[in-house]
Amino acid sequence: SREKRQISQAVIRAYLKQALAEANQELAHMKAIDKMMVDQGVDAPAGSRSYSWHLGRFLYTKDEKMVRILSDKAWVTVRTTKKLVERTGWTLAEVQANPYIVNEWRLQVAASCPFMEPKCNVYTRYRTADGSCNNLMDPSLGAALTRQRRMMDNAYEDGIDAPRMHSVLGGYLPSPRVISNVMHKSDCCPQFSDRLAVAVMQFGQFIEHDVISTPMITGYEGADIQCCDTPPHVTAQRAACLPIAIPPNDERFKINCMNFVRATPGLKKNCDMGIRSPLNQASAYLDSSQIYGTDTKEQHRLRSGFGGLMNITVLGLLPATSNDHCIKEMNGDYCMDSGDFRVNHVPGLTVMHTIFVREHNRLATTLSLLNVHWDDETIFQETRKIINAVQQHLVYNELLPTILNHEYMTRYGLYSKAQGCEDVYDMNVQTDIMMGFSGAAMRFPHTRIPNVQAMVDKQFSRRMDAHIFDTFDKPKFILQNMGQALNDFARWLTTFPQMKDDRFVESGVRDFLFMDESGRSFDLISLNIQRAREQGIPPYNEWRKLCGLPPANYFYAGHGGLVDHTPDVVHLLSTVYKHCDDIDLFTGGLTETPLPGSPIGPVFSCIIATQFANLKQGDRFWYERDAPITGFTPAQVDQIKKTKLSLIMCKNLDFPFIQSQALLLPSKQNPRVRCDSMPEIDLDFWKVSA
Ligand code: HEM
Ligand SMILES: [Ca+2]
């Protein structure tokens, strides 16, 4: 075995100094190239419309200045770490454990760290805006602008930040587009679910935006980096670029390159040494940050400033943002504002955001009448707390049962108790978002995305179908006829079936994602696969092991092989991958045979169930907790548990009736009921004497 080289303190000091200087130089060089690329007309300056504009908006840096400070520093720490490992010849663990290095690092790197542990007030009843101080032992855990979490060793090729690009047998991994074409192409006939409504997909995306927002690296002053429009030797100099190779004779893409920019690296607490991991701009907790934002400044922007109300227009629509996040095509179009900038993404998503803001204002109005002595702040915070509790209840009792089967729901303790409080809080649970969840497993609903966004009238007939690629970031669809279109999209969401859960992904996002006027577009599945490789997320077999499932040794559907795949899928996998250890998590997971009563197989079930169990057990503000100061009373919890998504739709849309399970299609078991017959939350339980 290897003998560790001894190095003196003075030499270590010199190594670190030099490594740091080099890393800073590289950063400066990168920035110079970024500027040059804008000057030469390659990168699209912020605000202009390149073909990757939509993608840039989707993976936008919410707080440009702050994110840049954090990511520049993160980049320097990662590069410096890498150089130290190379120079000392030690392992990363040895470098990190060396007291001289740790000491020098503190002096040279961490001295001016922009990321310090927040100070907490233990006695507040309400969540912070950014999710900090939820865990009092580890106050930044799960907070906005911290890193996503690894569950095991990374799969970077250098162990530090180089994307996973090679097969275990040598040579390159197959291009993500080749995998997408062979494994995920929807062949002929779109297939629909016989049980689930489109609302499952749309509510899922809305919820996912509460917990994850990974920004991608931007160029000079927020420019969209273009990795396909420069000669390879220039592109290779740009550390942010990892363009996707398109195979010859691709049926859709005629250019051999799809733009792809790496995710923004996140900074470790105290600027510690370490490997690269992506930033999460959202708070990891299910705290409704997609509605209320992730800092107090943002909250104030979204609030009206009186009566605890959120800003909303006279038509009951989301307010305008000064940020140009959307495409305005009609007179009077404006871009809508919310806690998450992806709100204008597709009309269905805007529907979800809008009904929750309307519900906030409905409850706040009642609360202010019941407690006339409450000021704006108290009404706002108390309403936010109720809306968040309702949202948590809907996620665990309506959404998750459409993703996980009864066995997983039970084994991971995900159902809420029918009535009353329950305290499962454990401050040792890690609540930050696992990269296997954000980078692969929770993206499985991309198979649920239909090619259209549709409007359905009061007689339940479809009155308009728009190609999904025509609707991206266009608020005009919602703003039509005084916002009435909102009802029509909501009717579509709740009465039409979503796509079947299978390995096939519709062309709307697999071929035509974000198509612009010149016809250029993306493949969402290629992005998913490349994203995981770029983030050093371990491949499929590693996650199988982590989940206690046997990994595959051969392309064979029996014992010792891919035991959760059918023989025909195994055959297809063997035509793209050289070795089972190469299989990307997204593809390996999405092609597993679904478990009974579930749309997905065991590996995604394990990852998704683990993440949601963590978000439940590790949340000090979990809605069922009967905790002093932060908790609700048992009677209040019972009121919250009466709420269904269907009720929120009834109260905030022009619906006289709806099926009681809004995510499931109306049926004999799920009949339509009159809205005025639905039990609703009784806010009298929130009345307090002055
Ligand atoms: C309108 C339909 C949807 C579109 C067009 C869409 C598009 C996208 C795009 C462009 C990305 C970024 C890809 C990249 O890494 O470069 C993404 C990421 C993601 N999507 Fe979707 N998506 C949709 C629906 C959904 C749904 C229904 C879910 C889950 C319920 C979902 C889960 C995710 C997750 C977890 C990520 C990673 C987010 C992050 O790290 O910030 N998506 N999606
Ligand atoms: Ca959140």
XYZ file of C-alpha atoms and ligand atoms in Angstrom:
734
model
C 0.000 0.000 0.000
C 0.878 3.611 -0.348
C 3.208 5.367 2.020
C 2.168 8.859 2.996
C 4.788 11.445 2.097
C 5.921 13.648 4.987
C 5.875 17.364 4.291
C 7.074 20.143 6.557
C 4.898 22.945 7.827
C 6.805 25.562 5.869
C 6.358 23.655 2.650
C 2.657 23.233 3.310
C 2.296 26.940 3.848
C 4.003 27.591 0.534
C 1.889 24.968 -1.271
C -1.316 26.507 -0.035
C -0.241 30.015 -0.853
C 0.669 29.017 -4.365
C -2.448 26.889 -4.896
C -4.658 29.731 -3.771
C -2.885 32.236 -5.984
C -3.275 29.935 -8.977
C -6.964 29.315 -8.287
C -7.584 33.057 -8.079
C -5.696 33.559 -11.318
C -7.799 30.907 -13.023
C -10.932 32.627 -11.815
C -9.734 35.947 -13.194
C -8.868 34.274 -16.483
C -12.327 32.709 -16.685
C -13.932 36.074 -16.079
C -11.820 37.648 -18.787
C -13.011 35.003 -21.233
C -16.600 35.569 -20.113
C -16.306 39.255 -20.916
C -14.648 38.541 -24.239
C -17.482 36.173 -25.163
C -20.052 38.896 -24.669
C -17.921 41.395 -26.572
C -17.588 38.939 -29.458
C -21.319 38.309 -29.520
C -21.084 34.664 -28.460
C -22.674 34.816 -25.009
C -26.067 36.500 -24.888
C -26.041 39.469 -22.510
C -28.592 39.314 -19.685
C -32.008 40.307 -20.970
C -31.394 39.373 -24.592
C -33.088 36.322 -26.043
C -30.665 33.594 -26.970
C -31.944 30.130 -27.783
C -31.083 29.060 -24.274
C -32.920 31.987 -22.739
C -35.741 29.843 -21.312
C -33.262 27.398 -19.830
C -31.317 30.315 -18.394
C -34.536 31.603 -16.777
C -35.340 28.156 -15.410
C -31.926 27.781 -13.787
C -31.681 31.477 -13.013
C -29.543 32.938 -10.245
C -32.083 34.479 -7.981
C -29.756 36.828 -6.190
C -27.139 37.497 -8.850
C -24.707 39.426 -6.648
C -24.886 37.107 -3.657
C -24.763 33.944 -5.736
C -21.728 35.274 -7.573
C -19.874 36.046 -4.357
C -20.658 32.602 -2.967
C -19.918 30.716 -6.154
C -16.647 32.517 -6.921
C -15.423 31.749 -3.447
C -16.679 28.180 -3.727
C -14.888 27.755 -7.020
C -11.643 28.985 -5.529
C -11.926 26.664 -2.517
C -12.596 23.646 -4.736
C -9.715 24.437 -7.100
C -7.364 25.109 -4.207
C -8.365 21.834 -2.587
C -7.679 20.026 -5.832
C -4.236 21.564 -6.211
C -3.312 20.677 -2.638
C -4.291 17.076 -3.214
C -2.207 16.966 -6.381
C 0.794 18.706 -4.884
C 0.963 16.782 -1.620
C 0.168 13.449 -3.245
C -2.118 12.776 -0.299
C -5.753 11.739 -0.403
C -8.444 14.341 0.075
C -9.199 12.930 3.529
C -5.529 13.188 4.496
C -5.356 16.775 3.297
C -8.516 17.658 5.191
C -7.224 16.052 8.390
C -3.802 17.668 8.364
C -3.659 20.186 11.217
C -1.077 22.425 9.475
C -3.252 22.653 6.389
C -6.383 23.273 8.414
C -4.639 26.037 10.291
C -3.156 27.645 7.186
C -6.527 27.352 5.429
C -8.152 29.276 8.224
C -5.595 32.065 7.864
C -5.332 32.239 4.101
C -8.746 31.167 2.744
C -11.397 31.350 5.440
C -10.363 34.677 6.929
C -12.836 36.603 4.787
C -15.603 34.064 4.374
C -18.972 35.354 3.089
C -20.817 32.376 4.602
C -21.019 32.245 8.384
C -23.388 30.401 10.671
C -26.565 32.415 11.356
C -27.521 33.411 14.908
C -30.870 32.065 16.022
C -33.707 33.249 18.182
C -34.956 30.116 19.920
C -38.207 31.677 21.020
C -39.853 32.579 17.732
C -43.068 30.897 16.674
C -42.435 31.351 12.956
C -40.012 29.992 10.411
C -37.294 32.291 9.129
C -37.692 33.291 5.485
C -34.646 31.354 4.302
C -35.051 28.202 6.381
C -32.087 28.944 8.634
C -32.436 28.231 12.359
C -34.852 25.391 11.748
C -32.222 23.075 13.158
C -30.873 24.754 16.272
C -27.808 22.501 16.423
C -26.895 23.227 12.817
C -28.599 26.531 11.966
C -27.665 26.687 8.294
C -28.866 23.138 7.594
C -31.389 23.231 4.746
C -31.224 27.022 4.444
C -31.458 28.777 1.093
C -28.086 29.260 -0.646
C -26.440 26.262 0.988
C -25.191 23.130 -0.735
C -27.029 20.043 -1.833
C -26.141 16.864 -0.032
C -24.173 13.803 -1.038
C -25.159 10.439 0.346
C -21.933 8.685 -0.572
C -18.632 9.214 -2.342
C -18.882 11.439 -5.383
C -18.397 10.101 -8.900
C -16.210 12.932 -10.182
C -13.375 11.620 -12.313
C -10.778 13.410 -10.207
C -12.746 12.934 -6.992
C -13.138 16.719 -6.721
C -14.915 18.450 -9.572
C -14.395 16.823 -12.982
C -17.638 15.446 -14.491
C -18.179 11.699 -14.853
C -17.479 11.211 -18.560
C -15.859 7.782 -18.970
C -17.013 4.193 -18.897
C -15.542 1.942 -16.219
C -14.172 -0.034 -19.166
C -12.467 3.014 -20.666
C -13.626 5.229 -23.495
C -16.435 7.750 -23.230
C -19.853 7.103 -21.759
C -22.618 7.183 -24.366
C -23.918 10.670 -25.173
C -26.997 11.543 -23.099
C -28.872 12.163 -26.341
C -28.122 8.642 -27.566
C -29.476 7.246 -24.298
C -32.501 9.493 -24.553
C -33.190 8.328 -28.121
C -32.837 4.635 -27.379
C -34.424 4.441 -23.933
C -36.873 7.318 -23.629
C -38.286 8.084 -27.063
C -42.046 7.956 -27.160
C -42.658 5.853 -30.207
C -46.071 6.139 -31.601
C -49.082 6.601 -29.519
C -49.272 8.711 -26.426
C -50.514 6.650 -23.508
C -52.531 8.097 -20.674
C -53.049 7.163 -17.051
C -56.453 5.699 -16.213
C -56.342 7.071 -12.671
C -54.223 10.226 -12.359
C -55.166 13.709 -13.534
C -52.712 16.174 -15.110
C -52.873 17.984 -11.769
C -50.518 15.378 -10.265
C -47.754 16.462 -12.604
C -48.475 20.137 -12.109
C -48.864 20.064 -8.338
C -45.687 17.973 -8.188
C -43.678 20.607 -10.011
C -45.123 23.323 -7.788
C -44.048 21.383 -4.671
C -40.654 20.496 -6.083
C -40.025 24.230 -6.550
C -40.450 24.652 -2.800
C -37.429 22.466 -2.097
C -35.033 22.794 -5.046
C -33.670 25.536 -7.210
C -30.249 24.847 -8.669
C -28.835 27.841 -10.504
C -26.476 27.412 -13.406
C -23.327 29.442 -13.921
C -23.791 32.727 -15.734
C -21.287 34.686 -17.770
C -20.307 38.341 -17.770
C -22.888 40.351 -15.819
C -25.415 37.542 -15.919
C -25.010 36.669 -19.601
C -26.237 33.300 -20.912
C -23.145 31.226 -21.608
C -23.131 29.610 -25.061
C -21.039 26.466 -25.281
C -21.877 25.420 -28.829
C -21.020 28.540 -30.740
C -17.264 28.608 -30.263
C -14.542 26.352 -31.704
C -13.818 23.340 -29.444
C -10.479 24.698 -28.221
C -12.208 27.831 -26.941
C -15.123 25.934 -25.409
C -12.630 23.668 -23.655
C -11.164 26.688 -21.889
C -14.510 27.511 -20.324
C -14.866 25.590 -17.072
C -18.622 26.242 -17.049
C -19.202 24.506 -20.386
C -20.118 20.871 -20.831
C -22.054 20.794 -24.111
C -23.935 17.642 -25.038
C -22.855 15.784 -28.181
C -25.666 15.041 -30.594
C -25.251 11.884 -32.641
C -25.239 12.099 -36.435
C -28.613 11.395 -38.052
C -30.539 12.490 -34.988
C -34.175 12.745 -36.054
C -34.660 16.115 -34.447
C -31.350 17.908 -33.937
C -29.282 18.750 -36.982
C -26.481 20.564 -35.140
C -24.023 18.294 -33.345
C -24.120 20.207 -30.071
C -26.683 21.088 -27.375
C -25.821 23.894 -25.017
C -25.144 22.849 -21.443
C -23.742 24.942 -18.616
C -22.632 23.522 -15.286
C -24.455 24.211 -12.038
C -23.186 26.898 -9.701
C -20.913 25.447 -7.016
C -22.055 26.027 -3.455
C -19.836 27.256 -0.673
C -19.199 25.199 2.439
C -19.761 26.681 5.848
C -16.739 28.759 6.941
C -15.311 28.307 3.425
C -14.057 24.872 4.362
C -11.951 22.813 2.016
C -13.727 20.257 -0.058
C -15.145 18.975 -3.286
C -17.643 20.682 -5.542
C -21.379 20.396 -4.855
C -24.188 22.441 -6.353
C -25.929 25.269 -4.590
C -29.599 25.174 -3.665
C -31.250 28.590 -3.784
C -34.497 27.353 -2.300
C -34.840 26.430 1.334
C -34.813 22.639 1.441
C -37.678 22.523 3.922
C -41.259 22.255 2.755
C -41.902 25.758 4.030
C -43.815 27.185 1.049
C -40.805 29.215 -0.026
C -42.064 28.998 -3.629
C -44.977 31.154 -2.434
C -43.293 33.456 0.078
C -39.697 33.674 -1.144
C -36.451 32.939 0.613
C -35.488 36.183 2.308
C -37.340 38.905 4.158
C -36.731 41.414 1.399
C -38.513 39.127 -0.994
C -41.336 38.553 1.481
C -41.827 42.276 1.750
C -41.914 42.641 -2.016
C -44.680 40.046 -2.193
C -46.738 41.394 0.727
C -49.277 44.178 0.493
C -48.238 45.645 3.843
C -51.621 45.603 5.521
C -54.035 43.028 6.903
C -51.452 40.282 6.502
C -52.295 40.125 2.813
C -50.170 39.116 -0.162
C -50.078 41.347 -3.218
C -52.634 40.384 -5.802
C -54.259 42.308 -8.658
C -57.890 43.434 -8.713
C -58.587 40.435 -10.938
C -57.104 38.131 -8.311
C -54.009 37.431 -10.344
C -50.393 37.403 -9.270
C -48.733 40.825 -9.206
C -46.213 42.069 -11.747
C -42.489 41.721 -11.309
C -39.948 44.218 -12.533
C -37.812 41.300 -13.616
C -38.142 40.316 -17.268
C -38.748 36.665 -16.670
C -41.290 36.070 -19.343
C -42.281 36.719 -22.912
C -44.822 39.440 -23.385
C -46.816 38.978 -26.572
C -50.081 40.762 -26.016
C -50.985 44.251 -25.003
C -51.194 44.346 -21.221
C -49.040 41.258 -20.692
C -46.853 41.378 -17.646
C -44.509 38.913 -15.939
C -45.896 37.561 -12.703
C -44.148 37.598 -9.384
C -43.975 34.943 -6.691
C -41.507 33.409 -4.252
C -40.081 31.314 -7.084
C -39.183 32.893 -10.425
C -40.247 29.796 -12.407
C -43.888 30.805 -11.841
C -44.456 31.841 -15.494
C -42.947 28.569 -16.774
C -46.208 26.980 -18.000
C -49.831 28.091 -17.410
C -50.599 25.058 -15.229
C -47.876 26.037 -12.791
C -49.161 29.616 -12.609
C -52.574 28.181 -11.667
C -51.049 26.428 -8.649
C -49.225 29.549 -7.469
C -52.299 31.722 -7.888
C -54.753 29.559 -5.958
C -52.408 29.394 -2.980
C -51.939 33.172 -2.871
C -55.714 33.613 -3.140
C -56.156 31.105 -0.312
C -53.637 33.020 1.779
C -55.637 36.207 1.369
C -58.928 34.442 2.045
C -57.665 33.030 5.347
C -55.878 36.249 6.317
C -59.093 38.213 5.850
C -61.023 35.894 8.172
C -58.223 35.865 10.731
C -58.085 39.641 10.857
C -61.826 39.783 11.531
C -61.513 37.211 14.318
C -58.508 38.899 15.892
C -58.966 42.575 15.333
C -56.036 43.339 17.638
C -53.549 41.488 15.395
C -51.260 43.649 13.289
C -50.208 43.038 9.684
C -47.128 41.057 10.705
C -48.992 38.718 13.053
C -51.773 38.040 10.562
C -49.253 37.463 7.776
C -47.079 35.085 9.772
C -49.995 33.168 11.253
C -51.601 32.779 7.819
C -48.296 31.749 6.275
C -48.008 29.152 9.003
C -51.468 27.754 8.215
C -50.943 27.763 4.432
C -47.662 25.957 4.926
C -49.283 23.392 7.228
C -52.004 22.815 4.648
C -49.415 22.403 1.924
C -47.473 19.861 3.977
C -50.675 17.968 4.629
C -51.509 17.860 0.904
C -48.017 16.677 -0.042
C -47.982 13.739 2.351
C -51.606 12.717 1.998
C -52.508 13.475 -1.605
C -49.324 13.831 -3.675
C -46.963 11.224 -2.215
C -49.521 8.398 -2.442
C -49.517 8.961 -6.233
C -45.739 8.404 -6.256
C -45.008 5.800 -3.583
C -46.940 2.640 -2.891
C -48.597 1.815 0.405
C -45.625 -0.241 1.554
C -43.129 2.614 1.107
C -45.558 5.177 2.539
C -45.882 3.038 5.648
C -42.282 1.884 5.996
C -40.968 5.455 5.838
C -43.703 6.836 8.090
C -45.033 9.225 5.484
C -48.786 9.189 6.104
C -50.091 11.707 8.570
C -52.104 10.488 11.499
C -55.828 10.679 10.748
C -56.361 13.078 13.603
C -54.480 15.083 16.180
C -50.817 15.779 16.671
C -47.819 13.588 16.177
C -44.239 14.400 17.058
C -41.584 12.610 15.045
C -39.020 15.408 15.245
C -35.395 14.326 15.298
C -32.761 17.047 15.140
C -30.166 14.581 13.864
C -31.998 14.092 10.598
C -30.328 15.745 7.622
C -32.915 17.794 5.791
C -30.870 19.272 2.957
C -31.750 18.031 -0.513
C -29.933 14.900 -1.645
C -28.418 15.210 -5.099
C -29.834 11.837 -6.145
C -33.256 13.362 -5.490
C -32.812 16.697 -7.266
C -30.536 15.411 -10.023
C -32.447 12.267 -10.940
C -35.191 10.613 -8.856
C -37.504 13.609 -8.419
C -37.210 14.289 -12.133
C -39.077 11.071 -12.976
C -42.304 13.093 -13.470
C -40.750 14.467 -16.647
C -42.337 11.352 -18.160
C -45.702 12.768 -17.053
C -45.455 15.965 -19.076
C -47.965 16.147 -21.944
C -47.290 17.841 -25.278
C -49.981 20.419 -24.652
C -51.334 22.811 -22.115
C -55.088 22.926 -22.546
C -58.159 24.921 -21.589
C -61.438 23.209 -20.757
C -64.707 25.095 -20.549
C -67.568 24.846 -18.064
C -69.192 22.102 -20.132
C -65.926 20.162 -19.792
C -65.055 20.330 -23.441
C -61.582 21.276 -24.538
C -61.671 24.693 -26.026
C -58.001 25.181 -26.736
C -54.877 23.044 -26.906
C -51.536 24.867 -27.144
C -48.285 23.068 -27.885
C -46.353 23.073 -24.639
C -43.396 24.728 -26.373
C -45.654 27.624 -27.358
C -46.591 28.270 -23.735
C -43.215 28.473 -21.981
C -42.865 31.684 -19.995
C -45.902 33.282 -21.667
C -48.303 34.810 -19.162
C -50.711 35.777 -21.944
C -52.403 32.420 -21.591
C -53.398 33.160 -18.001
C -54.095 36.840 -18.559
C -56.643 36.048 -21.303
C -60.231 37.268 -20.791
C -59.615 38.986 -17.488
C -57.914 35.980 -15.949
C -60.863 33.645 -16.570
C -58.425 31.385 -18.408
C -57.143 30.366 -14.999
C -60.376 28.421 -14.422
C -60.101 26.795 -17.831
C -56.553 25.580 -17.239
C -57.518 24.361 -13.762
C -60.439 22.422 -15.268
C -58.022 20.763 -17.668
C -55.661 19.892 -14.824
C -58.371 18.215 -12.784
C -60.425 16.444 -15.457
C -57.956 15.141 -18.032
C -55.578 12.226 -17.556
C -51.857 12.774 -17.309
C -49.373 10.789 -19.353
C -48.744 7.232 -18.313
C -45.777 6.657 -16.011
C -43.302 4.782 -18.129
C -39.849 5.212 -19.609
C -41.214 7.094 -22.621
C -41.059 10.874 -22.661
C -43.194 12.965 -24.980
C -41.603 14.979 -27.773
C -42.818 18.290 -26.302
C -39.957 18.167 -23.821
C -37.707 15.503 -25.367
C -37.370 17.203 -28.753
C -38.955 20.629 -28.506
C -38.135 21.893 -25.019
C -37.934 25.699 -25.063
C -38.094 25.922 -28.869
C -37.419 29.438 -30.143
C -38.397 31.175 -33.389
C -35.358 29.830 -35.183
C -36.421 26.302 -34.258
C -33.597 25.538 -31.837
C -34.570 23.567 -28.784
C -33.410 21.209 -26.014
C -33.980 17.655 -24.847
C -34.939 17.639 -21.184
C -33.822 14.028 -20.772
C -30.343 14.776 -22.120
C -30.148 17.691 -19.684
C -31.140 15.422 -16.798
C -28.480 12.841 -17.626
C -25.743 15.389 -18.263
C -26.682 17.265 -15.070
C -26.119 14.208 -12.902
C -22.794 13.472 -14.591
C -21.728 17.063 -14.201
C -22.531 16.995 -10.483
C -20.608 13.773 -9.876
C -23.779 11.959 -8.857
C -22.914 8.251 -8.607
C -24.481 5.986 -11.217
C -27.434 3.622 -10.826
C -25.632 0.659 -9.244
C -24.241 2.774 -6.410
C -27.719 3.952 -5.475
C -28.970 0.370 -5.622
C -26.336 -0.536 -3.019
C -27.133 2.469 -0.858
C -30.786 1.443 -0.893
C -29.946 -2.121 0.118
C -30.818 -3.453 -3.336
C -28.511 -5.791 -5.237
C -26.420 -4.028 -7.902
C -26.287 -5.485 -11.418
C -23.196 -7.280 -12.654
C -24.398 -8.273 -16.122
C -26.896 -7.196 -18.733
C -29.208 -10.009 -17.765
C -32.660 -9.794 -16.188
C -32.138 -12.634 -13.707
C -30.168 -13.170 -10.515
C -26.914 -11.181 -10.482
C -28.176 -8.919 -13.260
C -30.714 -6.146 -13.624
C -33.308 -7.843 -11.467
C -35.756 -4.929 -11.534
C -35.819 -4.589 -15.310
C -37.677 -6.563 -17.940
C -35.589 -8.552 -20.461
C -36.437 -6.218 -23.359
C -35.328 -3.156 -21.374
C -32.159 -4.972 -20.299
C -31.436 -5.643 -23.936
C -31.907 -1.986 -24.836
C -29.651 -0.899 -21.979
C -26.975 -3.260 -23.230
C -27.064 -1.594 -26.631
C -26.141 1.819 -25.189
C -24.005 1.068 -22.152
C -20.795 -0.944 -22.111
C -21.075 -1.950 -18.465
C -23.809 -2.034 -15.801
C -21.673 0.235 -13.605
C -21.982 2.935 -16.276
C -25.797 3.191 -16.179
C -26.927 6.703 -15.289
C -29.223 6.946 -12.269
C -31.990 8.743 -14.172
C -32.174 6.122 -16.907
C -31.586 3.105 -14.685
C -34.294 4.316 -12.312
C -36.871 5.372 -14.878
C -36.598 2.068 -16.743
C -37.097 -0.113 -13.659
C -40.306 -2.129 -13.596
C -42.743 -0.221 -11.383
C -43.481 -1.671 -7.966
C -47.043 -2.867 -7.441
C -49.284 0.115 -6.731
C -46.592 2.594 -7.738
C -45.502 4.412 -10.893
C -41.809 3.827 -10.109
C -39.396 1.052 -9.222
C -37.473 0.392 -5.997
C -34.468 2.695 -6.463
C -36.493 5.887 -7.084
C -38.993 4.838 -4.401
C -36.131 4.549 -1.923
C -34.603 7.934 -2.798
C -37.894 9.823 -2.856
C -39.204 8.188 0.315
C -35.936 8.915 2.132
C -35.985 12.574 1.136
C -39.602 13.098 2.177
C -39.061 11.196 5.433
C -36.130 13.522 6.179
C -38.217 16.596 5.354
C -40.845 15.380 7.798
C -38.710 14.151 10.698
C -36.101 16.882 10.458
C -38.516 19.819 10.311
C -38.806 21.538 13.692
C -41.900 23.308 12.350
C -43.630 20.152 11.029
C -47.353 20.892 11.102
C -48.356 17.932 13.272
C -45.947 18.760 16.082
C -47.522 19.538 19.389
C -44.602 21.727 20.440
C -44.693 24.723 22.750
C -44.251 28.049 20.930
C -43.863 26.633 17.402
C -46.758 24.168 17.306
C -50.491 24.263 16.659
C -52.987 22.958 19.206
C -54.424 19.478 18.524
C -57.761 21.110 17.668
C -56.083 23.383 15.126
C -54.218 20.444 13.591
C -57.553 18.651 13.146
C -58.846 21.672 11.239
C -55.824 21.701 8.956
C -56.301 17.991 8.282
C -59.756 18.692 6.889
C -58.246 20.543 3.956
C -57.984 18.968 0.540
C -56.562 20.350 -2.679
C -60.098 20.156 -4.059
C -61.279 22.535 -1.346
C -58.564 25.055 -2.188
C -59.653 24.874 -5.815
C -63.313 25.284 -4.876
C -62.665 28.316 -2.742
C -60.398 30.078 -5.177
C -61.694 29.197 -8.625
C -65.002 29.449 -10.382
C -65.868 25.807 -9.634
C -69.357 24.844 -8.396
C -68.246 21.234 -7.911
C -65.150 19.038 -8.162
C -64.114 15.463 -7.330
C -62.969 15.280 -3.741
C -59.500 13.938 -4.661
C -58.403 16.615 -7.111
C -55.275 14.742 -8.208
C -57.267 11.663 -9.230
C -59.652 11.618 -12.163
C -63.328 11.842 -11.330
C -64.771 8.319 -11.083
C -67.281 6.230 -9.192
C -64.847 5.999 -6.272
C -63.968 9.684 -6.613
C -67.260 11.357 -7.488
C -67.771 15.039 -8.065
C -69.233 16.809 -5.056
C -70.680 20.264 -4.611
C -68.133 22.765 -3.346
C -70.509 24.131 -0.714
C -70.863 20.657 0.789
C -67.145 20.263 1.516
C -65.904 20.449 5.088
C -63.586 23.382 5.553
C -61.110 24.701 8.025
C -62.776 26.516 10.922
C -60.625 29.483 11.866
C -62.522 30.043 15.121
C -59.858 27.782 16.605
C -57.389 30.600 15.931
C -59.375 33.202 17.847
C -57.431 34.544 20.778
C -58.626 37.017 23.344
C -56.926 40.380 23.249
C -44.014 21.694 -17.439
C -43.307 20.658 -17.245
C -41.828 20.663 -16.921
C -40.790 21.194 -17.614
C -40.851 21.900 -18.955
C -39.596 20.954 -16.837
C -38.324 21.399 -17.197
C -37.201 21.280 -16.423
C -35.905 21.816 -16.741
C -35.558 22.593 -17.983
C -35.063 21.492 -15.747
C -33.585 21.821 -15.652
C -32.803 20.759 -16.362
C -31.318 20.856 -16.139
O -30.811 20.304 -15.155
O -30.628 21.470 -16.963
C -35.829 20.764 -14.781
C -35.342 20.322 -13.594
C -36.082 19.633 -12.664
N -37.371 19.174 -12.804
Fe -38.615 19.629 -14.314
N -39.916 20.260 -15.730
C -41.266 20.060 -15.721
C -41.993 19.369 -14.790
C -41.471 18.770 -13.692
C -42.236 18.007 -12.740
C -43.719 17.722 -12.856
C -41.365 17.616 -11.783
C -41.609 16.828 -10.519
C -42.754 16.665 -9.953
C -40.069 18.118 -12.133
C -38.921 17.927 -11.394
C -37.709 18.533 -11.668
C -36.608 18.552 -10.742
C -36.569 17.932 -9.352
C -35.579 19.268 -11.370
C -34.242 19.680 -10.764
C -34.452 21.118 -10.331
C -33.252 21.834 -9.817
O -32.248 21.195 -9.497
O -33.315 23.089 -9.734
N -40.170 18.815 -13.298
N -37.122 20.626 -15.216
Ca -38.545 25.564 0.819
